[in-house]
Amino acid sequence: MKQVRVGIVGFGTVGRATADIIVKHSDLIERRSGVKLVVTAVCRRQAIDPADVPAGARVTTGWKELLTAADVDVIVETMGGIEHSLQLLRGALEHGKPVVTANKKLLAEHGDELFALAVARNLPIGFEASVAGGIPILRVIQESTAGDRLRALHGILNGTSNYILTQMENRGIDFDEALSEAQKAGYAEADPTFDIDGQDARDKLCILARMAFGGRLAVERIPTHGIRDVRAVDIRSAQRLKRTIRLVASAEQTDNGLDVSVRPWLVDRRSMLAKVEDVNNAVFLIGDRLGTQMFYGRGAGGDATGAAVVSDLVEIARDLAAGRLSGKNVVGFLESRELEIAPEPKPAGWYLRLTVNDERGIIARVAEILSREGMNIDSVQQEPHSPKTRLSLFFTVEPVSEPKVRSAIEKINAFEFMVEPVLLLRIE
Ligand code: HSE
């Protein structure tokens, strides 16, 4: 077989970019792999601009017929969501067709079933595009670091949140404007709350942690906080502390189990995390022997994600042509061992932003609570020129366990001068 025919289901930003790369890089792909990729069908429920459809491809609105279509060898799933994509992947594998998906939510929630089915049918699921867009991090974990024991991984896994935070900082624009730009650029999920509330990063972290540490991990067990409550005052306050804010997904093996979370961190302006700007993602892997490695690149958007989809298609096409298509043992998904979660995260420094109705003695009363709960205050600031009825006060405290700081916050939130609940950010 010298020609492999591709059906693309979901013809939005990523689906269209995938088709475009296959068409424009056709010769390059053929020279490198010895196989020609051809898009023979594209499927979308909404209308498709004919200019986006590769020459010779047919357009359909129902994906079910692709499962048995004689002109489709491989199915690409770029429609997102769970209900249809789960049926599509199950159906494709059951009908003997390999699949490529960019759907992290689907794999985080149903990866066990789908990878088991793929092995039973001896067919591959390509999923490089599901985590960190164009960064080939899954191949790195599955293959390149296979000889080492990974101890920790952390990174910036949501391009939309990172875009919002860096645009707020660099251009002084507000949250909503930055989000709308990220949506226009095709970075955000169909429902952008998944980006800003941290679920997108959580799903990606779940896949990475399972593969890196080899075990099951239910997504709901990952404590997740997004960037929805971060405001311009926090960005300015972080700047005064020579820091900035990043949404960090982190998993670390400790003596008590896996310390895992997605949450905004205050990071040093000179740190590598701070240097990851706009839609870029970064993943740090820390291994016993390899030490720390950093992988960096565009984490969202049609081109970067489409290029990752095509990389899987090329691998599958090569194996199909050589008659050696097989199901892969995806570490972490085909085992019954559960990853043990640490009952209490490691102590950290914390940043607290209070929004108060100004009166005498607020700092003294807050300081007393913090001290009584065993915290040592590291810095106190007040936002210059804040209105007295919405005054922003910022405290940072030296490393302490999260339950301690949360217990203090509960007491602080009960003060009558509090206008809204405390915003809590972890300090790197
Ligand atoms: N919406 C995601 C992000 C891209 O902003 O990173 C797809 O995973």
Coordinates of C-alpha atoms and ligand atoms in Angstrom, one line a residue:
M1 CA 0.0 0.0 0.0
K2 CA 1.6 3.3 -1.1
Q3 CA -1.4 5.5 -0.5
V4 CA -3.2 5.9 2.8
R5 CA -6.6 7.5 2.7
V6 CA -7.7 9.7 5.6
G7 CA -11.2 10.6 6.8
I8 CA -11.3 13.7 9.1
V9 CA -14.2 14.0 11.5
G10 CA -14.6 17.5 12.9
F11 CA -13.6 20.2 10.5
G12 CA -12.9 23.1 12.8
T13 CA -9.6 24.8 13.4
V14 CA -7.5 21.6 13.9
G15 CA -9.3 19.5 11.3
R16 CA -8.9 22.1 8.6
A17 CA -5.2 22.6 9.5
T18 CA -4.6 18.9 9.4
A19 CA -6.1 18.7 5.9
D20 CA -4.1 21.7 4.8
I21 CA -0.8 20.2 6.1
I22 CA -1.5 16.9 4.4
V23 CA -2.1 18.7 1.1
K24 CA 0.7 21.2 1.2
H25 CA 3.3 18.8 2.6
S26 CA 2.2 15.9 0.5
D27 CA 5.5 15.5 -1.4
L28 CA 7.6 15.9 1.8
I29 CA 5.6 13.3 3.6
E30 CA 5.9 10.9 0.7
R31 CA 9.6 11.4 0.4
R32 CA 10.1 10.9 4.2
S33 CA 7.8 8.0 4.7
G34 CA 7.4 6.4 1.3
V35 CA 3.6 6.7 1.7
K36 CA 1.2 9.2 0.2
L37 CA -1.4 10.6 2.5
V38 CA -4.7 11.6 0.8
V39 CA -7.7 13.2 2.5
T40 CA -10.7 11.4 1.0
A41 CA -13.5 12.5 3.3
V42 CA -14.2 15.3 5.7
C43 CA -17.1 15.4 8.1
R44 CA -18.8 18.3 9.9
R45 CA -22.3 18.9 11.0
Q46 CA -22.2 22.6 10.2
A47 CA -21.5 24.0 6.7
I48 CA -18.0 23.8 5.4
D49 CA -16.3 26.4 3.2
P50 CA -15.6 24.5 -0.1
A51 CA -12.3 26.3 -0.3
D52 CA -11.1 24.4 2.8
V53 CA -11.9 21.0 1.4
P54 CA -8.9 19.2 -0.2
A55 CA -9.4 18.4 -3.9
G56 CA -11.0 15.0 -4.4
A57 CA -12.3 14.7 -0.8
R58 CA -16.0 14.2 -0.3
V59 CA -18.0 16.1 2.4
T60 CA -20.4 14.4 4.7
T61 CA -22.4 15.5 7.8
G62 CA -22.6 12.0 9.4
W63 CA -19.5 10.3 10.7
K64 CA -21.0 6.9 11.1
E65 CA -20.7 6.0 7.4
L66 CA -16.9 6.6 7.6
L67 CA -16.6 3.6 9.9
T68 CA -17.3 1.2 7.0
A69 CA -16.3 3.5 4.1
A70 CA -14.2 1.6 1.6
D71 CA -12.3 4.9 0.8
V72 CA -11.1 5.6 4.3
D73 CA -8.1 3.7 5.9
V74 CA -7.5 5.9 8.9
I75 CA -9.9 8.2 10.9
V76 CA -8.9 11.5 12.4
E77 CA -11.1 12.7 15.3
T78 CA -10.9 16.5 15.7
M79 CA -14.4 17.2 16.7
G80 CA -13.9 17.3 20.5
G81 CA -16.5 16.6 23.1
I82 CA -17.1 13.1 24.5
E83 CA -20.4 11.5 23.4
H84 CA -19.8 11.3 19.7
S85 CA -16.0 11.1 19.8
L86 CA -16.2 8.1 22.1
Q87 CA -18.6 6.3 19.8
L88 CA -16.5 7.2 16.8
L89 CA -13.2 5.8 18.3
R90 CA -15.0 2.7 19.5
G91 CA -16.7 2.2 16.1
A92 CA -13.5 2.9 14.1
L93 CA -11.4 0.3 16.2
E94 CA -14.3 -2.2 16.0
H95 CA -14.3 -1.8 12.2
G96 CA -10.6 -2.3 12.0
K97 CA -9.6 1.3 11.3
P98 CA -6.7 3.0 13.2
V99 CA -7.5 6.4 14.7
V100 CA -5.8 9.6 15.5
T101 CA -7.3 12.0 18.1
A102 CA -6.5 15.4 19.6
N103 CA -9.1 14.9 22.3
K104 CA -7.5 15.0 25.8
K105 CA -10.8 15.0 27.6
L106 CA -11.8 11.8 25.9
L107 CA -8.6 10.1 26.7
A108 CA -8.4 11.4 30.3
E109 CA -11.9 10.0 30.9
H110 CA -12.1 7.0 28.7
G111 CA -8.5 6.1 27.9
D112 CA -8.6 2.8 29.8
E113 CA -11.4 1.5 27.7
L114 CA -10.1 2.9 24.4
F115 CA -6.5 1.8 24.7
A116 CA -7.6 -1.7 25.9
L117 CA -9.9 -2.0 22.8
A118 CA -7.0 -0.8 20.6
V119 CA -4.7 -3.5 21.9
A120 CA -7.5 -6.2 21.6
R121 CA -8.0 -5.2 18.0
N122 CA -4.2 -4.7 17.4
L123 CA -4.7 -1.2 16.1
P124 CA -3.0 2.1 17.1
I125 CA -4.5 5.2 18.6
G126 CA -2.4 8.2 17.7
F127 CA -2.8 10.9 20.4
E128 CA 0.3 13.1 20.3
A129 CA -1.9 16.1 19.5
S130 CA -3.9 15.7 22.7
V131 CA -1.3 17.2 25.0
A132 CA 0.7 20.4 24.6
G133 CA -0.2 21.0 20.9
G134 CA 2.9 20.8 18.8
I135 CA 5.3 19.6 21.5
P136 CA 6.0 15.9 20.9
I137 CA 5.9 15.2 24.7
L138 CA 4.0 11.9 24.6
R139 CA 6.6 10.3 22.4
V140 CA 9.3 11.6 24.7
I141 CA 7.7 10.0 27.8
Q142 CA 6.7 6.8 26.0
E143 CA 10.1 6.3 24.2
S144 CA 12.9 8.8 24.9
T145 CA 12.8 8.7 28.7
A146 CA 11.8 5.0 28.9
G147 CA 15.1 4.1 30.5
D148 CA 14.8 6.5 33.4
R149 CA 12.6 6.7 36.4
L150 CA 10.6 10.0 36.3
R151 CA 10.2 11.7 39.6
A152 CA 8.2 14.8 38.7
L153 CA 6.7 16.7 35.8
H154 CA 5.3 20.2 35.7
G155 CA 4.4 22.6 33.1
I156 CA 2.2 25.1 31.4
L157 CA -0.3 23.0 29.5
N158 CA -3.1 25.5 28.5
G159 CA -2.2 28.0 25.8
T160 CA -5.3 30.1 26.3
S161 CA -4.7 30.7 30.0
N162 CA -1.1 31.5 29.3
Y163 CA -2.0 33.8 26.5
I164 CA -4.5 35.7 28.8
L165 CA -2.0 36.0 31.6
T166 CA 0.9 37.3 29.5
Q167 CA -1.3 39.7 27.5
M168 CA -2.7 41.1 30.7
E169 CA 0.8 41.6 31.9
N170 CA 2.6 42.8 28.8
R171 CA -0.2 44.9 27.2
G172 CA -2.2 45.8 30.3
I173 CA -5.4 44.5 28.6
D174 CA -8.2 43.0 30.7
F175 CA -9.1 39.3 31.1
D176 CA -12.1 39.4 28.7
E177 CA -10.3 41.1 25.9
A178 CA -7.4 38.6 26.1
L179 CA -9.8 35.7 26.2
S180 CA -11.7 37.0 23.1
E181 CA -8.3 37.3 21.2
A182 CA -7.4 33.7 22.2
Q183 CA -10.8 32.5 20.9
K184 CA -10.4 34.4 17.6
A185 CA -7.0 32.9 17.1
G186 CA -8.5 29.4 17.6
Y187 CA -6.6 28.6 20.8
A188 CA -9.5 28.2 23.1
E189 CA -11.8 25.2 23.6
A190 CA -15.3 25.3 22.2
D191 CA -16.3 26.0 25.8
P192 CA -13.5 28.4 27.0
T193 CA -14.4 27.8 30.6
F194 CA -12.5 24.5 30.2
D195 CA -9.4 26.6 29.5
I196 CA -9.8 29.3 32.2
D197 CA -11.1 27.0 35.0
G198 CA -8.2 24.6 34.5
Q199 CA -10.0 21.4 33.3
D200 CA -8.1 21.4 30.0
A201 CA -4.8 21.5 31.7
R202 CA -6.0 18.9 34.2
D203 CA -7.0 16.5 31.5
K204 CA -3.6 16.9 29.9
L205 CA -1.8 16.5 33.2
C206 CA -3.8 13.3 33.9
I207 CA -2.5 11.8 30.6
L208 CA 1.1 12.9 31.2
A209 CA 1.1 11.7 34.9
R210 CA -0.4 8.3 34.0
M211 CA 2.3 7.8 31.3
A212 CA 5.1 9.2 33.3
F213 CA 4.4 7.3 36.6
G214 CA 2.6 4.2 35.2
G215 CA -0.8 3.9 36.8
R216 CA -4.4 4.9 36.8
L217 CA -5.5 8.3 37.9
A218 CA -9.1 9.5 37.8
V219 CA -9.2 13.1 36.5
E220 CA -11.6 14.2 39.3
R221 CA -8.8 13.4 41.8
I222 CA -6.6 16.2 40.6
P223 CA -7.2 19.4 42.6
T224 CA -7.8 22.1 40.0
H225 CA -8.0 25.8 40.2
G226 CA -8.1 28.1 37.1
I227 CA -7.3 31.7 36.4
R228 CA -10.8 33.1 36.4
D229 CA -10.3 35.1 39.6
V230 CA -6.8 36.5 38.7
R231 CA -7.1 40.3 38.1
A232 CA -5.0 43.1 36.9
V233 CA -4.2 44.0 40.5
D234 CA -2.7 40.6 41.0
I235 CA -0.5 41.0 38.0
R236 CA 0.7 44.4 39.3
S237 CA 1.2 43.0 42.7
A238 CA 3.2 40.1 41.3
Q239 CA 5.3 42.5 39.3
R240 CA 6.2 44.5 42.5
L241 CA 7.4 41.1 44.0
K242 CA 9.5 40.6 40.9
R243 CA 7.2 37.7 40.0
T244 CA 4.6 36.8 37.5
I245 CA 1.6 34.5 37.4
R246 CA 1.4 31.2 35.4
L247 CA -1.2 28.4 35.4
V248 CA 1.0 25.4 36.4
A249 CA 0.1 21.7 36.1
S250 CA 2.3 19.7 38.4
A251 CA 2.8 16.1 39.5
E252 CA 5.6 15.0 41.8
Q253 CA 6.3 11.7 43.5
T254 CA 6.8 12.2 47.2
D255 CA 7.2 9.7 50.1
N256 CA 3.4 10.1 50.7
G257 CA 2.3 9.6 47.2
L258 CA 1.8 11.8 44.1
D259 CA 1.5 15.6 44.8
V260 CA -0.6 16.6 41.9
S261 CA -2.5 19.8 41.0
V262 CA -3.4 22.5 38.5
R263 CA -3.3 26.0 39.9
P264 CA -2.0 29.5 39.3
W265 CA 1.5 30.0 40.7
L266 CA 3.4 33.1 41.4
V267 CA 6.7 32.4 39.7
D268 CA 10.0 34.3 39.7
R269 CA 10.3 36.7 36.7
R270 CA 13.7 35.1 35.8
S271 CA 12.4 31.5 36.0
M272 CA 12.0 29.4 32.9
L273 CA 8.2 29.1 33.6
A274 CA 7.9 32.9 33.5
K275 CA 9.7 33.0 30.1
V276 CA 6.9 30.8 28.6
E277 CA 4.7 33.5 27.1
D278 CA 1.6 33.8 25.0
V279 CA 0.1 30.5 23.5
N280 CA 3.3 28.6 24.2
N281 CA 3.4 25.5 26.5
A282 CA 6.3 24.0 28.3
V283 CA 6.8 20.7 30.0
F284 CA 9.6 20.0 32.5
L285 CA 10.4 16.3 33.2
I286 CA 12.6 15.5 36.1
G287 CA 14.2 12.0 36.1
D288 CA 16.6 10.2 38.3
R289 CA 19.3 10.1 35.7
L290 CA 18.3 12.6 33.1
G291 CA 17.9 15.4 35.6
T292 CA 15.6 18.2 34.4
Q293 CA 14.6 18.5 30.8
M294 CA 12.4 21.2 29.3
F295 CA 10.2 20.9 26.3
Y296 CA 8.8 24.1 24.9
G297 CA 6.6 25.1 22.0
R298 CA 3.3 26.2 20.7
G299 CA 0.6 24.5 22.8
A300 CA -2.6 25.4 20.9
G301 CA -3.8 26.6 17.5
G302 CA -4.5 24.8 14.2
D303 CA -1.0 24.6 12.8
A304 CA 0.8 23.3 15.8
T305 CA -1.9 20.8 16.8
G306 CA -2.5 19.8 13.1
A307 CA 1.2 19.1 12.7
A308 CA 1.1 16.8 15.7
V309 CA -2.0 15.0 14.2
V310 CA -0.1 14.5 10.9
S311 CA 3.0 13.2 12.8
D312 CA 0.7 10.3 14.1
L313 CA -0.8 9.8 10.6
V314 CA 2.6 9.4 9.1
E315 CA 3.6 6.8 11.7
I316 CA 0.4 4.9 11.1
A317 CA 0.7 5.2 7.3
R318 CA 4.2 3.8 7.4
D319 CA 3.1 0.9 9.6
L320 CA 0.1 0.2 7.5
A321 CA 2.1 0.2 4.3
A322 CA 4.6 -2.1 5.8
G323 CA 1.9 -4.4 7.1
R324 CA 3.0 -4.0 10.7
L325 CA 0.1 -2.1 12.2
S326 CA -0.3 -2.9 15.9
G327 CA -1.9 -1.8 19.2
K328 CA 0.6 0.0 21.5
N329 CA 1.1 -0.7 25.1
V330 CA 0.5 2.8 26.4
V331 CA 2.1 2.9 29.8
G332 CA -0.2 4.0 32.5
F333 CA -3.4 3.0 30.7
L334 CA -3.2 -0.7 30.5
E335 CA -2.6 -1.5 34.1
S336 CA -4.8 -1.9 37.2
R337 CA -2.3 -0.1 39.6
E338 CA -3.8 3.2 40.9
L339 CA -1.4 6.1 41.4
E340 CA -1.5 6.9 45.1
I341 CA -2.3 10.6 45.7
A342 CA -0.5 12.3 48.6
P343 CA -3.1 13.1 51.3
E344 CA -1.5 16.5 51.9
P345 CA 0.4 18.5 49.2
K346 CA 4.0 19.6 50.0
P347 CA 4.3 22.9 52.0
A348 CA 4.6 26.0 49.8
G349 CA 4.8 29.7 50.1
W350 CA 1.4 31.4 49.5
Y351 CA 0.1 34.7 48.1
L352 CA -3.2 36.0 49.5
R353 CA -5.2 38.9 48.0
L354 CA -7.8 40.5 50.1
T355 CA -10.4 42.9 48.8
V356 CA -11.7 44.9 51.7
N357 CA -13.9 47.8 52.7
D358 CA -11.2 50.0 54.4
E359 CA -11.2 50.6 58.1
R360 CA -8.6 50.9 60.9
G361 CA -6.9 47.7 62.1
I362 CA -7.4 45.4 59.1
I363 CA -3.7 44.5 58.6
A364 CA -3.4 43.9 62.4
R365 CA -6.4 41.5 62.5
V366 CA -5.3 39.6 59.4
A367 CA -1.7 39.3 60.7
E368 CA -3.0 38.0 64.0
I369 CA -4.9 35.2 62.3
L370 CA -2.0 34.3 60.1
S371 CA 0.3 34.2 63.1
R372 CA -2.1 32.2 65.2
E373 CA -2.4 29.6 62.4
G374 CA 1.4 29.2 62.4
M375 CA 2.3 31.3 59.4
N376 CA 5.3 33.7 59.1
I377 CA 4.4 36.7 57.0
D378 CA 6.9 37.4 54.2
S379 CA 5.5 40.6 52.7
V380 CA 2.5 42.9 53.0
Q381 CA 1.4 45.4 50.2
Q382 CA -1.5 47.6 49.4
E383 CA -2.6 48.5 45.9
P384 CA -1.9 52.2 45.4
H385 CA -5.0 54.4 44.7
S386 CA -7.5 51.5 45.3
P387 CA -11.0 52.8 46.1
K388 CA -11.5 52.6 49.9
T389 CA -14.6 50.4 49.4
R390 CA -12.6 47.9 47.3
L391 CA -9.1 48.1 48.7
S392 CA -6.7 45.4 47.6
L393 CA -4.3 44.1 50.2
F394 CA -1.7 41.4 49.5
F395 CA 0.1 39.1 51.9
T396 CA 2.7 36.5 51.1
V397 CA 3.6 33.9 53.7
E398 CA 6.6 31.6 54.1
P399 CA 6.1 27.8 53.2
V400 CA 3.3 26.2 55.1
S401 CA 0.9 23.3 54.4
E402 CA -2.2 24.1 52.3
P403 CA -4.7 23.0 55.0
K404 CA -3.1 25.6 57.4
V405 CA -3.4 28.4 55.0
R406 CA -7.0 27.4 54.0
S407 CA -8.0 27.3 57.7
A408 CA -6.6 30.9 58.1
I409 CA -8.5 32.0 55.0
E410 CA -11.8 30.7 56.3
K411 CA -11.4 32.9 59.4
I412 CA -10.3 35.9 57.3
N413 CA -13.2 35.5 54.9
A414 CA -15.6 35.8 57.9
F415 CA -14.4 39.4 58.8
E416 CA -17.1 41.9 58.1
F417 CA -14.7 44.1 56.1
M418 CA -14.1 41.5 53.5
V419 CA -15.8 42.5 50.2
E420 CA -15.1 39.1 48.4
P421 CA -13.3 35.9 49.3
V422 CA -9.5 35.8 49.5
L423 CA -7.7 34.8 46.3
L424 CA -5.0 32.2 47.1
L425 CA -2.1 31.5 44.8
R426 CA 0.8 29.2 45.3
I427 CA 4.4 30.6 45.3
E428 CA 6.9 28.7 43.3
Ligands
HSE1 N1 -7.6 25.0 24.3 C1 -6.3 24.4 24.4 C2 -5.3 25.4 24.9 C3 -5.7 23.9 23.1 O1 -5.7 26.6 25.0 O2 -4.2 25.0 25.3 C4 -6.2 22.5 22.8 O3 -5.7 21.6 23.7

